[in-house]
Every structure is written in C-alpha cells, then in structure tokens.
PDB file of C-alpha atoms and ligand atoms in Angstrom:
ATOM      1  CA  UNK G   3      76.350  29.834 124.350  1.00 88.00           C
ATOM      2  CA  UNK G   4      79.288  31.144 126.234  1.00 97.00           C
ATOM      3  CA  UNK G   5      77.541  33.750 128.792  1.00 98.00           C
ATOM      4  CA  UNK G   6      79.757  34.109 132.067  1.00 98.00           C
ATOM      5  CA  UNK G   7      83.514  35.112 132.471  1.00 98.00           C
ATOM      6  CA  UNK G   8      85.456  34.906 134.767  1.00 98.00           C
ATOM      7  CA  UNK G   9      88.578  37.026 136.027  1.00 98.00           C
ATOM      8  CA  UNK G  10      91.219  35.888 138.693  1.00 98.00           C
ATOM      9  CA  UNK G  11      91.876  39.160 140.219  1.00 97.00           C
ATOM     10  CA  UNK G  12      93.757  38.288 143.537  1.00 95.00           C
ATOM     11  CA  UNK G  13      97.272  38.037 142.716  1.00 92.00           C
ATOM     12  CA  UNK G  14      99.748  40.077 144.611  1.00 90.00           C
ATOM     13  CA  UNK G  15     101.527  42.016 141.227  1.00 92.00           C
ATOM     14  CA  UNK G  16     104.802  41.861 142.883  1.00 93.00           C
ATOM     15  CA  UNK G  17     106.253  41.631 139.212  1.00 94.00           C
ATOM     16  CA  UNK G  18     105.312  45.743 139.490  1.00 96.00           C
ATOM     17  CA  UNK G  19     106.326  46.810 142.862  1.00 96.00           C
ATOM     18  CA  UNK G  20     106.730  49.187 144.038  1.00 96.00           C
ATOM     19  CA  UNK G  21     103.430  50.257 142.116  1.00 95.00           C
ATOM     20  CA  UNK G  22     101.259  47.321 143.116  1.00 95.00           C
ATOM     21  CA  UNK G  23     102.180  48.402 146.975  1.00 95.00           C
ATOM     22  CA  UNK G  24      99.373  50.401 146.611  1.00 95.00           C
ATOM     23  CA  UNK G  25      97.516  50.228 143.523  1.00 96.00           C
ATOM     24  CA  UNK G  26      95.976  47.075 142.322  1.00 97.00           C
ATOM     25  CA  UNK G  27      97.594  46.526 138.949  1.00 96.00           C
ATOM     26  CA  UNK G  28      94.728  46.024 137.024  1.00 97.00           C
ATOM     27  CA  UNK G  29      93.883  49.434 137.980  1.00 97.00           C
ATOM     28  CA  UNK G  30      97.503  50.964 136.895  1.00 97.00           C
ATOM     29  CA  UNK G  31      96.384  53.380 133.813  1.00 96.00           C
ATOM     30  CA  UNK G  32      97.414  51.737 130.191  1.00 96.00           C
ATOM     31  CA  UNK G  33      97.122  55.003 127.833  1.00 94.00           C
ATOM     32  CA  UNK G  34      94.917  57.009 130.496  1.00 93.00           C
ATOM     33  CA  UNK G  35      92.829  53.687 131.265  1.00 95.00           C
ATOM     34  CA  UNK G  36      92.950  50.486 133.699  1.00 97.00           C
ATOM     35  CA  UNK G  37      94.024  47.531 132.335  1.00 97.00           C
ATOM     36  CA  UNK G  38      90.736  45.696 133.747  1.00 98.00           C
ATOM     37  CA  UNK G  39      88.744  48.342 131.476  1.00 98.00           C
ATOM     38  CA  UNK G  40      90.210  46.577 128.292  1.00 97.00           C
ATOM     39  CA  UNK G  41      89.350  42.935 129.716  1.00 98.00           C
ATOM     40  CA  UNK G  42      85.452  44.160 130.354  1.00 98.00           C
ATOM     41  CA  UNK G  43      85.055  45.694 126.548  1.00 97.00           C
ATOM     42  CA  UNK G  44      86.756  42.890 125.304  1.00 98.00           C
ATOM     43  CA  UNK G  45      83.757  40.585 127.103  1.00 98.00           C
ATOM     44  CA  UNK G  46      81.313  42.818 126.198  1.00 97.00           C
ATOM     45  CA  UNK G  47      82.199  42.594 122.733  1.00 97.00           C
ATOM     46  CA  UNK G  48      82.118  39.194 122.697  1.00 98.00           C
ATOM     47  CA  UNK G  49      78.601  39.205 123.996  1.00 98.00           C
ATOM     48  CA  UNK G  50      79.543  38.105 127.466  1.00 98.00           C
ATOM     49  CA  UNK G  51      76.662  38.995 130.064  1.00 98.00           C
ATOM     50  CA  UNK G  52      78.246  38.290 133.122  1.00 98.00           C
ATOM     51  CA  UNK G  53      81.788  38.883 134.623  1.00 98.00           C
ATOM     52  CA  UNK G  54      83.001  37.275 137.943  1.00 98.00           C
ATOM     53  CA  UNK G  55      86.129  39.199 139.566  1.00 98.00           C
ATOM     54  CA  UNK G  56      87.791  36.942 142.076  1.00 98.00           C
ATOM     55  CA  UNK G  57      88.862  39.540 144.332  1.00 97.00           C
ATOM     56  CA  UNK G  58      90.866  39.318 147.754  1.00 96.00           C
ATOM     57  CA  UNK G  59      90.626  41.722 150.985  1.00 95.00           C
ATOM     58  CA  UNK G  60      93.518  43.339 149.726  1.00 94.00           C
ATOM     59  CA  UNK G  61      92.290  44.150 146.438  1.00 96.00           C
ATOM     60  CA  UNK G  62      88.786  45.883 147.743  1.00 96.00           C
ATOM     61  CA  UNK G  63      89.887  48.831 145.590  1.00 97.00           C
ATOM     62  CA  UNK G  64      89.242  47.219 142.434  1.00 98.00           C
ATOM     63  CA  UNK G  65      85.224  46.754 143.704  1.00 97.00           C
ATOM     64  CA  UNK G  66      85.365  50.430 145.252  1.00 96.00           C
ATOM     65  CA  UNK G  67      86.522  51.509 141.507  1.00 97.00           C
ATOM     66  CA  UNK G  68      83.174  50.216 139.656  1.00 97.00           C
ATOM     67  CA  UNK G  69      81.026  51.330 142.829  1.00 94.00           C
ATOM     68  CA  UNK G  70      81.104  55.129 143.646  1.00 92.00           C
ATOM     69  CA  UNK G  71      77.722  56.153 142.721  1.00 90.00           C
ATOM     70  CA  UNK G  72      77.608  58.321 145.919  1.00 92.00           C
ATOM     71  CA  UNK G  73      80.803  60.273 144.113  1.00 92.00           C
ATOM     72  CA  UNK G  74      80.040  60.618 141.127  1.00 93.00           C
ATOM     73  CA  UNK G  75      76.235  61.724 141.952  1.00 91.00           C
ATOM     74  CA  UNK G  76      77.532  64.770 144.559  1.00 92.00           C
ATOM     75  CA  UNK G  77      79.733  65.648 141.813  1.00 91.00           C
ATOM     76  CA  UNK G  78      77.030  66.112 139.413  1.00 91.00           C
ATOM     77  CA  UNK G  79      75.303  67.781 141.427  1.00 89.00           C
ATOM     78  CA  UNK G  80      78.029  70.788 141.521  1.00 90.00           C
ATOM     79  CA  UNK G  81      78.615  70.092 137.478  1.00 84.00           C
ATOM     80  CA  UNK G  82      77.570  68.965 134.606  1.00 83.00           C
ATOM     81  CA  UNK G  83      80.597  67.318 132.430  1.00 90.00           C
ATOM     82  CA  UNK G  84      79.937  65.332 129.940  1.00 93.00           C
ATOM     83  CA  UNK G  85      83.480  63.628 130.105  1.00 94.00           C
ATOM     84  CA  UNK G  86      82.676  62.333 133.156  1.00 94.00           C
ATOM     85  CA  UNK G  87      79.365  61.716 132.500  1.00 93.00           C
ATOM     86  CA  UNK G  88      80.324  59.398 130.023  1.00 95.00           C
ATOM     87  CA  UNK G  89      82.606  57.552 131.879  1.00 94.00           C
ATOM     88  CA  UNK G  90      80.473  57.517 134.830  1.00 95.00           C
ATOM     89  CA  UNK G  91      77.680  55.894 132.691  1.00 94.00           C
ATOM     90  CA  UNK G  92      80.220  53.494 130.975  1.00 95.00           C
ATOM     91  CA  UNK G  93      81.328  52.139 134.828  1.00 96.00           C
ATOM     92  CA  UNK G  94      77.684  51.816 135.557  1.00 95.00           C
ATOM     93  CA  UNK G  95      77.022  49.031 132.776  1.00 95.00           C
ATOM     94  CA  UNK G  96      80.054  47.269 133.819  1.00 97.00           C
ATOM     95  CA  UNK G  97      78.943  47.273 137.334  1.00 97.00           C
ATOM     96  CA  UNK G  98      75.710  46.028 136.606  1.00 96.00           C
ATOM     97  CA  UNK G  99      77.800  43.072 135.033  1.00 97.00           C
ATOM     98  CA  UNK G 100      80.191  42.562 137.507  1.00 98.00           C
ATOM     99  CA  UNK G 101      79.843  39.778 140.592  1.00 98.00           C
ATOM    100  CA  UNK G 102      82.493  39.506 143.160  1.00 98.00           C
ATOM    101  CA  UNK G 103      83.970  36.384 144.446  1.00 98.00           C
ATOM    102  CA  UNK G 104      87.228  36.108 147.100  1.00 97.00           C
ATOM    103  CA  UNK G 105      90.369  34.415 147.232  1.00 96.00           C
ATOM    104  CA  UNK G 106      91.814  36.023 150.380  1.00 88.00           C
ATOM    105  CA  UNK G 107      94.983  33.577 150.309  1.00 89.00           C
ATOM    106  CA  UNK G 108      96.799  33.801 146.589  1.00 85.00           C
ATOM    107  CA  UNK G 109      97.486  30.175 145.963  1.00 92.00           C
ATOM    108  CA  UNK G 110      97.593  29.951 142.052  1.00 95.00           C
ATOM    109  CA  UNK G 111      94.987  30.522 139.723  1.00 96.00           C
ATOM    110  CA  UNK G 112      93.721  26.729 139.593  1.00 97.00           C
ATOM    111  CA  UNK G 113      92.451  27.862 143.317  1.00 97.00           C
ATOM    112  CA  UNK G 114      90.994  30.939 141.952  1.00 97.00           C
ATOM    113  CA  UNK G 115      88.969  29.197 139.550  1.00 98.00           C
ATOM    114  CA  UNK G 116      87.681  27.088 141.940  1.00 97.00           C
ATOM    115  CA  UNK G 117      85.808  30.017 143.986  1.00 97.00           C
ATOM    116  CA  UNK G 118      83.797  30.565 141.347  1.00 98.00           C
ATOM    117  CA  UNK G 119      82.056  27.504 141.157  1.00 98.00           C
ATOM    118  CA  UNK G 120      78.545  27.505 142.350  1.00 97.00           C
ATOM    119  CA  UNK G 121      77.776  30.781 140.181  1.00 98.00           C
ATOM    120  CA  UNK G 122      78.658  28.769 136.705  1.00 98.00           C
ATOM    121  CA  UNK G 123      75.605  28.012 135.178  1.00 97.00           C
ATOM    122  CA  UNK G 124      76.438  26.874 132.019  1.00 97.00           C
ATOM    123  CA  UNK G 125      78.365  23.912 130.841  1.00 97.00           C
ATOM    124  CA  UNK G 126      81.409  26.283 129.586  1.00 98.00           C
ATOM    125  CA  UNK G 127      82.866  29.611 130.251  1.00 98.00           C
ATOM    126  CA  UNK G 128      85.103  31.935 129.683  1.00 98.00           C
ATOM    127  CA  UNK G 129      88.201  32.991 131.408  1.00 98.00           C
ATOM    128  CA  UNK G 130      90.487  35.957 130.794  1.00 98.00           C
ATOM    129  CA  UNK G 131      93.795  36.400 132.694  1.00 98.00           C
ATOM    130  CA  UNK G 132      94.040  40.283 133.520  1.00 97.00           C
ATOM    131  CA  UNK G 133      97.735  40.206 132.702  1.00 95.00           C
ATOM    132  CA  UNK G 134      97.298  39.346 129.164  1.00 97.00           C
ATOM    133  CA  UNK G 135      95.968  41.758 127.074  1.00 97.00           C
ATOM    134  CA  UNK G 136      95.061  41.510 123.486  1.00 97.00           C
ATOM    135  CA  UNK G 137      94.254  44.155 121.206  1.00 96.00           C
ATOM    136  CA  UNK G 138      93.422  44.685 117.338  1.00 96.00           C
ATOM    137  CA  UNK G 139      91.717  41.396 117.824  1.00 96.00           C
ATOM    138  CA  UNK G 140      88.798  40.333 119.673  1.00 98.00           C
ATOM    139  CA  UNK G 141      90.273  37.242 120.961  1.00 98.00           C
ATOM    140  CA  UNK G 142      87.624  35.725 122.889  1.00 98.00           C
ATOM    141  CA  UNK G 143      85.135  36.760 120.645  1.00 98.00           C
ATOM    142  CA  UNK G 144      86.946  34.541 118.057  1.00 98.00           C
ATOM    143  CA  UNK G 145      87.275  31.876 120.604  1.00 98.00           C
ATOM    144  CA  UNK G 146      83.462  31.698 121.386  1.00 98.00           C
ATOM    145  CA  UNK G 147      83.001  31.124 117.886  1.00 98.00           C
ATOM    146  CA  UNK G 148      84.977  28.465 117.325  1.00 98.00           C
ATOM    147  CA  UNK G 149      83.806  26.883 120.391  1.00 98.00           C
ATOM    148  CA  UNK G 150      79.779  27.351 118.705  1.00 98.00           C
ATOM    149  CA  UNK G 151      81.316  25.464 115.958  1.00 97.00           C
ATOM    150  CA  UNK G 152      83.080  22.231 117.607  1.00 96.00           C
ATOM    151  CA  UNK G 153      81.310  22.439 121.216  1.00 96.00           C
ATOM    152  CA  UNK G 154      84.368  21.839 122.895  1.00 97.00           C
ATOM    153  CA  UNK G 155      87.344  23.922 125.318  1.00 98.00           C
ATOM    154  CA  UNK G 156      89.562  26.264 123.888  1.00 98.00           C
ATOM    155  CA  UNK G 157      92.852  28.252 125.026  1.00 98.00           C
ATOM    156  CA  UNK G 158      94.275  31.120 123.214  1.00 98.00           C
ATOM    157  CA  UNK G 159      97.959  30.604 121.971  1.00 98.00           C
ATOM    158  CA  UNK G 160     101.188  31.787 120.327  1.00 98.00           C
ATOM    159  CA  UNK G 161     104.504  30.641 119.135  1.00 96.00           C
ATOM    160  CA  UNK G 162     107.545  31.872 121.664  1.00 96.00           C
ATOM    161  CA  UNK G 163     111.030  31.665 121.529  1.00 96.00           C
ATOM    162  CA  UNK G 164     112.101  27.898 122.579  1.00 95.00           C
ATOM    163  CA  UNK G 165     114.187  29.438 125.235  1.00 95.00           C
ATOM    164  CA  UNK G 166     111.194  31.239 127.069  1.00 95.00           C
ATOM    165  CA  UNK G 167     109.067  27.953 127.571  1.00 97.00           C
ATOM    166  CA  UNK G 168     109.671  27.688 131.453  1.00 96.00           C
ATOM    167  CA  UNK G 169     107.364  31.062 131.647  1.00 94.00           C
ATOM    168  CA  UNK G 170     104.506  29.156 130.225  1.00 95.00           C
ATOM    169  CA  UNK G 171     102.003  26.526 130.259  1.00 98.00           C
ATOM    170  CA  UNK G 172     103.088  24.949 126.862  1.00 98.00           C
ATOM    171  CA  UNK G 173     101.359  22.389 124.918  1.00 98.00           C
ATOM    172  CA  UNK G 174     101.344  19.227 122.404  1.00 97.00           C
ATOM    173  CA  UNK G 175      99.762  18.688 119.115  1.00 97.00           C
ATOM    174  CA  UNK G 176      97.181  15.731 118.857  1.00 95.00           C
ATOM    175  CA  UNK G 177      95.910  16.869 115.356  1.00 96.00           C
ATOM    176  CA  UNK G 178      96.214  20.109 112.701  1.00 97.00           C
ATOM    177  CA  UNK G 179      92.760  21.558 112.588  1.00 97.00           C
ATOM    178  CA  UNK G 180      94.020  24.084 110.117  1.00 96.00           C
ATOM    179  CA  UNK G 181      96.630  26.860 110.012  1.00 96.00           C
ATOM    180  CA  UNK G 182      96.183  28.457 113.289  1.00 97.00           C
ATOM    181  CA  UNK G 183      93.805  25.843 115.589  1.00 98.00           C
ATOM    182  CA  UNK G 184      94.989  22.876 116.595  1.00 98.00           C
ATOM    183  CA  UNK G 185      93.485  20.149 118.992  1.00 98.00           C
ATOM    184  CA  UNK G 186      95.742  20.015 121.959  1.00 98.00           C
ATOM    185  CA  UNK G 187      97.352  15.896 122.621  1.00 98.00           C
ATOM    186  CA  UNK G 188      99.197  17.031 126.450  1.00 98.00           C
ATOM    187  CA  UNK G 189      99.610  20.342 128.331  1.00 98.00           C
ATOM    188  CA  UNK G 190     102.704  21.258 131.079  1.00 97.00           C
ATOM    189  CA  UNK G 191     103.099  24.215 132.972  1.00 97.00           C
ATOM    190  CA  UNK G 192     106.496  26.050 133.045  1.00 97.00           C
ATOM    191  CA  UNK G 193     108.248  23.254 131.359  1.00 97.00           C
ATOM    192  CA  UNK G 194     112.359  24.034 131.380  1.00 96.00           C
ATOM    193  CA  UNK G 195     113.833  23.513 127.601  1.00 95.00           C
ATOM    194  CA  UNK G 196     113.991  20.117 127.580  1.00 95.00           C
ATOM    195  CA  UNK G 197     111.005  19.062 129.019  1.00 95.00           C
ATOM    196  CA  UNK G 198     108.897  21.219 126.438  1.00 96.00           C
ATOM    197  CA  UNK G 199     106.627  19.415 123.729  1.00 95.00           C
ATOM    198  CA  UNK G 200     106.530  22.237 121.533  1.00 96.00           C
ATOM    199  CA  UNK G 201     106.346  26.174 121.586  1.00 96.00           C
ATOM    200  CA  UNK G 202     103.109  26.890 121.797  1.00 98.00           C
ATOM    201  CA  UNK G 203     102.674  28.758 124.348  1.00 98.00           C
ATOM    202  CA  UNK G 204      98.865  29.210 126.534  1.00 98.00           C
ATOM    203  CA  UNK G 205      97.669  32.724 126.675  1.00 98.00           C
ATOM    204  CA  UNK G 206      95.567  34.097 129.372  1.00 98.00           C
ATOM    205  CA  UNK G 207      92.103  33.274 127.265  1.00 98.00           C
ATOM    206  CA  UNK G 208      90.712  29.710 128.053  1.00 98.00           C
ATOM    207  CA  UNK G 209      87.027  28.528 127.278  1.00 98.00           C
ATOM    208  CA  UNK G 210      86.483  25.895 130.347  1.00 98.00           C
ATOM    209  CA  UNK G 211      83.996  22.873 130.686  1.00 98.00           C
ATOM    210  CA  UNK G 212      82.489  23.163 134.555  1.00 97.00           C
ATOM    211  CA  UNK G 213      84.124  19.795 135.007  1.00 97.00           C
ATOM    212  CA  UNK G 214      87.276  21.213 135.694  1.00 98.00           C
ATOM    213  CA  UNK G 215      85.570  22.245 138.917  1.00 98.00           C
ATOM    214  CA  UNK G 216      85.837  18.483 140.086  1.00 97.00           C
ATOM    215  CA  UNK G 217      89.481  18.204 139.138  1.00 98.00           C
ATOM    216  CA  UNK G 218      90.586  21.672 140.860  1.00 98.00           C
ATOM    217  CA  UNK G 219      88.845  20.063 143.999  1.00 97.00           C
ATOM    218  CA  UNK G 220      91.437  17.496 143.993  1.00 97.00           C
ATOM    219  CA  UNK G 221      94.529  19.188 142.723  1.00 96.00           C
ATOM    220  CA  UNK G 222      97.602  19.068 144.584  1.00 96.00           C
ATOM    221  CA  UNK G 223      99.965  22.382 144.281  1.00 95.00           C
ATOM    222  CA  UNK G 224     102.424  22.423 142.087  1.00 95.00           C
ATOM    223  CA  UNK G 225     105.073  23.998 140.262  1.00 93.00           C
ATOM    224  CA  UNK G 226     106.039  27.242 142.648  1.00 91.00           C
ATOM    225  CA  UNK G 227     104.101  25.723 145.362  1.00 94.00           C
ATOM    226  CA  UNK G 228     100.710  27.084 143.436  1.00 95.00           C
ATOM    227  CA  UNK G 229      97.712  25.296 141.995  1.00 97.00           C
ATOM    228  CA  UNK G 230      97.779  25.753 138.348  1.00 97.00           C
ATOM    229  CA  UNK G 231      94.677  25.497 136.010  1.00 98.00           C
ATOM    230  CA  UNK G 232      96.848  23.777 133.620  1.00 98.00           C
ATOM    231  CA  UNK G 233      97.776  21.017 136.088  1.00 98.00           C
ATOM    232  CA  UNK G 234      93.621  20.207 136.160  1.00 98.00           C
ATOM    233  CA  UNK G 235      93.358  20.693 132.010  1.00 98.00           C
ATOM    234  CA  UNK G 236      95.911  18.189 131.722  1.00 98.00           C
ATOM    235  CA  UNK G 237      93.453  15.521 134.006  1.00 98.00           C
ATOM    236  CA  UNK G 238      90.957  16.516 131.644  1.00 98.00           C
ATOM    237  CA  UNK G 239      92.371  16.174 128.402  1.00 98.00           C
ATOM    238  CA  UNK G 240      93.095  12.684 129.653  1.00 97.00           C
ATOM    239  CA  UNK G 241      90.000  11.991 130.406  1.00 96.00           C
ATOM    240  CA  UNK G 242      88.924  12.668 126.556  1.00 96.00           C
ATOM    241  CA  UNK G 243      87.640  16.248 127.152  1.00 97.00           C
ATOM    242  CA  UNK G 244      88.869  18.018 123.830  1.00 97.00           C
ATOM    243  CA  UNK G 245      90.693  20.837 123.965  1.00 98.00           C
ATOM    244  CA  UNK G 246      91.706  23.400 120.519  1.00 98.00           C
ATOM    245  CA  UNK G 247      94.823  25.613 120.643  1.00 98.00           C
ATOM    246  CA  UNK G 248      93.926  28.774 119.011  1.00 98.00           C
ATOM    247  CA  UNK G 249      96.780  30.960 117.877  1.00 98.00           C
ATOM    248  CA  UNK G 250      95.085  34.244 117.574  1.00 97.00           C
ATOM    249  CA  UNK G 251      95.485  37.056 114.950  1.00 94.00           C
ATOM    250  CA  UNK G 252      95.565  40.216 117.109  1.00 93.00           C
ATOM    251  CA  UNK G 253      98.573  41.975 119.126  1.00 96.00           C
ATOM    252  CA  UNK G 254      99.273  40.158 122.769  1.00 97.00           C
ATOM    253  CA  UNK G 255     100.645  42.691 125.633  1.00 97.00           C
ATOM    254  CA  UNK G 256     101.851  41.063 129.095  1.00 95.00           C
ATOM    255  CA  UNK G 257     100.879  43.952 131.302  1.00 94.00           C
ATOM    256  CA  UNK G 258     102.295  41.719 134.349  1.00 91.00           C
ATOM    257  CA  UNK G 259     105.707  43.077 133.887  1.00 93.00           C
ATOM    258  CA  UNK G 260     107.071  46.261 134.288  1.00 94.00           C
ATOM    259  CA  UNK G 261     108.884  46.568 130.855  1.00 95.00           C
ATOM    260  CA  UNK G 262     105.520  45.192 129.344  1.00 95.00           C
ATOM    261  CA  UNK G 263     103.628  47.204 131.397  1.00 96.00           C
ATOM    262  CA  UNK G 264     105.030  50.349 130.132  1.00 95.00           C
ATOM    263  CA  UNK G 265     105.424  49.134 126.302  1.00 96.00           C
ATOM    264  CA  UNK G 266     101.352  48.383 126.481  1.00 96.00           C
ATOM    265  CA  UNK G 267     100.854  51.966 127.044  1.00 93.00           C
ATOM    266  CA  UNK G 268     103.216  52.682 124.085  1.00 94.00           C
ATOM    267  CA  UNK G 269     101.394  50.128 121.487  1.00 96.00           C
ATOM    268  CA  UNK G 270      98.220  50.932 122.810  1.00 96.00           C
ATOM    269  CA  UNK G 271      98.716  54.458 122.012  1.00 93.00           C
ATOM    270  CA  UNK G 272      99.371  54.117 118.562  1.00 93.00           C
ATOM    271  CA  UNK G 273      95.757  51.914 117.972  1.00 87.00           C
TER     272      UNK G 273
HETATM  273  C1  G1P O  14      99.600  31.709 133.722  1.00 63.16           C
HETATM  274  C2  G1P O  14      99.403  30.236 133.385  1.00 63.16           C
HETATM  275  C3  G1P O  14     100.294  29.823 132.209  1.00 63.16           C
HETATM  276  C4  G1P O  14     100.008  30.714 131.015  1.00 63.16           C
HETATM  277  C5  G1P O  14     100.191  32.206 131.419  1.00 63.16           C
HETATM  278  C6  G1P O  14      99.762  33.139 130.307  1.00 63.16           C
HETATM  279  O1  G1P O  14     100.913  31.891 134.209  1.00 63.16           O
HETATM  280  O2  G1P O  14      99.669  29.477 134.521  1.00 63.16           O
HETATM  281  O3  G1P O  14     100.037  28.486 131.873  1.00 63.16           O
HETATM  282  O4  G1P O  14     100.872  30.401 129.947  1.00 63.16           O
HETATM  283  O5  G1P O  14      99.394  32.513 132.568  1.00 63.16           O
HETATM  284  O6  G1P O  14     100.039  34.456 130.645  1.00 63.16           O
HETATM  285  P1  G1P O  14     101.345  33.211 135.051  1.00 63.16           P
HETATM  286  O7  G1P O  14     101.396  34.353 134.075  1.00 63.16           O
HETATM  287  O8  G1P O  14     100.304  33.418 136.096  1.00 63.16           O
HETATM  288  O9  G1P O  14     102.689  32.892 135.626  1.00 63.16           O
END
C-alpha cells in the first residue's frame, strides 16, 4: 500500500523569472489553475491519503494558499457563490491532506527528500516532482499498481532525443519486463552524450523504499553542486534494491520552463 507522497516544493523557479520573483511557481495558473492543484488530484486519484510539501521560508505562500479559512468564511458571509464555494470546499480536502515540512536552504532534491523522513511510515512512497506534469494519464496511479504487483521501486520514464540526455537523470536496462517497464541495471544524473547508457529518461514520478533515507544521509553533492536523489538510487540499486522503469502512456508537460510553462496551458486547454 502506497499511502504518503511527497512533494519537494522549495526550489527557487529561476527557470521562470521574472514570475517566480514573486509568485511561487507551483502557484502560476496552468488554464485558470496552479500547477500544484494538478499534482494533488493526481494523488488523490491514485488513492494517496497523505501529501508532504517540503516548503521553504520563502515559499510560505504556497501554505497561505490551502489555509485561508478566515477569507473565505467573511466572504461568505457577504455572499453566497457557489463557484467559490466549490473551490473553497475542494482546498479544504486538500488541506486536510496536506503536512508541511522545510528546506530553508535549496540544495537539490536528494536534500529535500531527506526532510521528510521521520513522517514516512510505510516501507515505500510516493514522490511527484511539481515541475512535471502528466495528464490524460494517471501516472502514479499506474505506478502504484505495478508496484502492488512486484513490491518493488519504480520511476516514471520516457524516450528523449539522445542529444537532450545532460537535462536528465538517465538510466540502463538490466532486463525487458515487457513493452513499456523495464527493470533498471545503473542510473546517472545529467549524463553529457557520451557518458549516457541509454535514452530513457527519469520523470518526476518515483515510488521510493525508506532506505534511501540512510543513503541521502551520507550523500555527498554532486553534479551542480546539489544533492541529487538519483545519486542515492544509484547506491541502492547496487545494493540489490530493484528498481522498474515505467514509460508511461499519458501526455508529460515540463511546467519548469517558460516555453513549457506556457505550452501546458495550451495542451491543457484542449483536454
Ligand atoms: C530532476 C532529476 C532528474 C529528472 C528530472 C525530471 O531534475 O534530478 O533526474 O530526470 O528531475 O524532471 P531537475 O528537473 O530538477 O533538474
């Protein structure tokens, strides 16, 4: 049973300045909604009962968002709209969901990860990258299930262009588990051309065994000065933890880029 998710919500968004100067960009509007708002029904959906945000200081705006009963309640006093009564009601379960956690210094997501550790009660869980979204699909739903069935860790995945490896963690092959799911031999993050094992690229959906708590606590920084999560997987795997690659069926968005950012609200419009 997958229960708990978790969300790395710290990073700076400097990839969407000058927007991000102000707003958090998981609170930018994709098609008249945050981006976070997709993440949660996406959990939901996939029966997930708890979601932890690992905030920072900075990024207080993103717990002010989910927590304005005050506001909401002196407004319906005045009127009653059913609009916002709806969405008011639809923040209000994902609030009761939510827990918040903080990285105040933004030193990778490996780091991240690692805050979260004493409120993981289970021996897996889930973790969505807010960057990545993925819709027609319920990828972690998918993911869940295949984890139910072979009880191990799974990452989400897709094919790129050889020459964009070096903006992903990419990984090897160990062994075909059919057409799209694959158990995973070696992972590298950012690899340049030549260094790359394959294609396959890791997309921001990973189903983690709590023992990659005791790796993060010893993992040095790495590429871009940052502690990566897929600097600890790769411990892991070598330790004889199995991972499966999962390359998903629905649409993948990277919201963490301006151009992507405003082609999400484009694709995302015609659903
Ligand atoms: C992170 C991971 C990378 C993964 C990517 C997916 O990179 O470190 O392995 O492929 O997410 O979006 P980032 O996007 O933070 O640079």
């Amino acid at each position: 049973m997958i229960r708990q998710a978790i969300i790395p919500l710290a990073g700076l968004g400097t990839r969407l300045l000058p927007l991000t100067s102000v707003i958090p960009k998981e609170l930018l509007p994709i098609n008249g909604k945050p981006s976070i708002e997709y993440i949660l029904e996406e959990c939901r959906m996939a029966g997930i009962k708890e979601v932890i945000f690992i905030i920072s200081k900075k990024k207080e705006m993103i717990k002010n968002y989910f927590n304005k009963d005050n506001f909401y309640k002196s407004i319906f006093k005045k009127k009653k709209d059913k609009r916002i009564l709806y969405e008011y009601k639809k923040l209000n379960k994902y609030k009761k969901m939510i827990k918040f956690v903080y990285q105040n210094k933004p030193s990778g997501t490996g780091d991240a990860v690692l805050k979260t550790k004493k409120f993981i009660k289970d021996k897996y869980f889930l973790m969505l990258l807010p960057d990545d979204l993925i819709i027609k699909n319920n990828c972690s739903k998918k993911m869940i299930n295949i984890h139910n069935k072979r009880k191990c860790s799974v990452m989400a995945s897709i094919k790129v262009n050889k020459k964009t490896v070096n903006r992903w963690g990419i990984y090897s092959i160990y062994k075909k588990i059919d057409k799209n799911n694959f158990y995973i031999k070696d992972v590298i993050e950012k690899p340049n051309i030549n260094e790359a094992p394959s294609n396959f690229a890791i997309i921001g959906r990973y189903i983690l065994h709590k023992k990659i708590f005791n790796k993060l606590k010893k993992q040095k920084k790495g590429k871009g000065g940052e502690i990566h999560i897929t600097d600890s997987i790769k411990k892991l795997i070598k330790d004889g933890e199995k991972f499966i690659g999962h390359n998903f069926k629905g649409k993948y968005l990277d919201c963490g880029t301006m151009a992507g950012y405003i082609n999400s609200s484009a694709e995302i419009s015609k659903l």
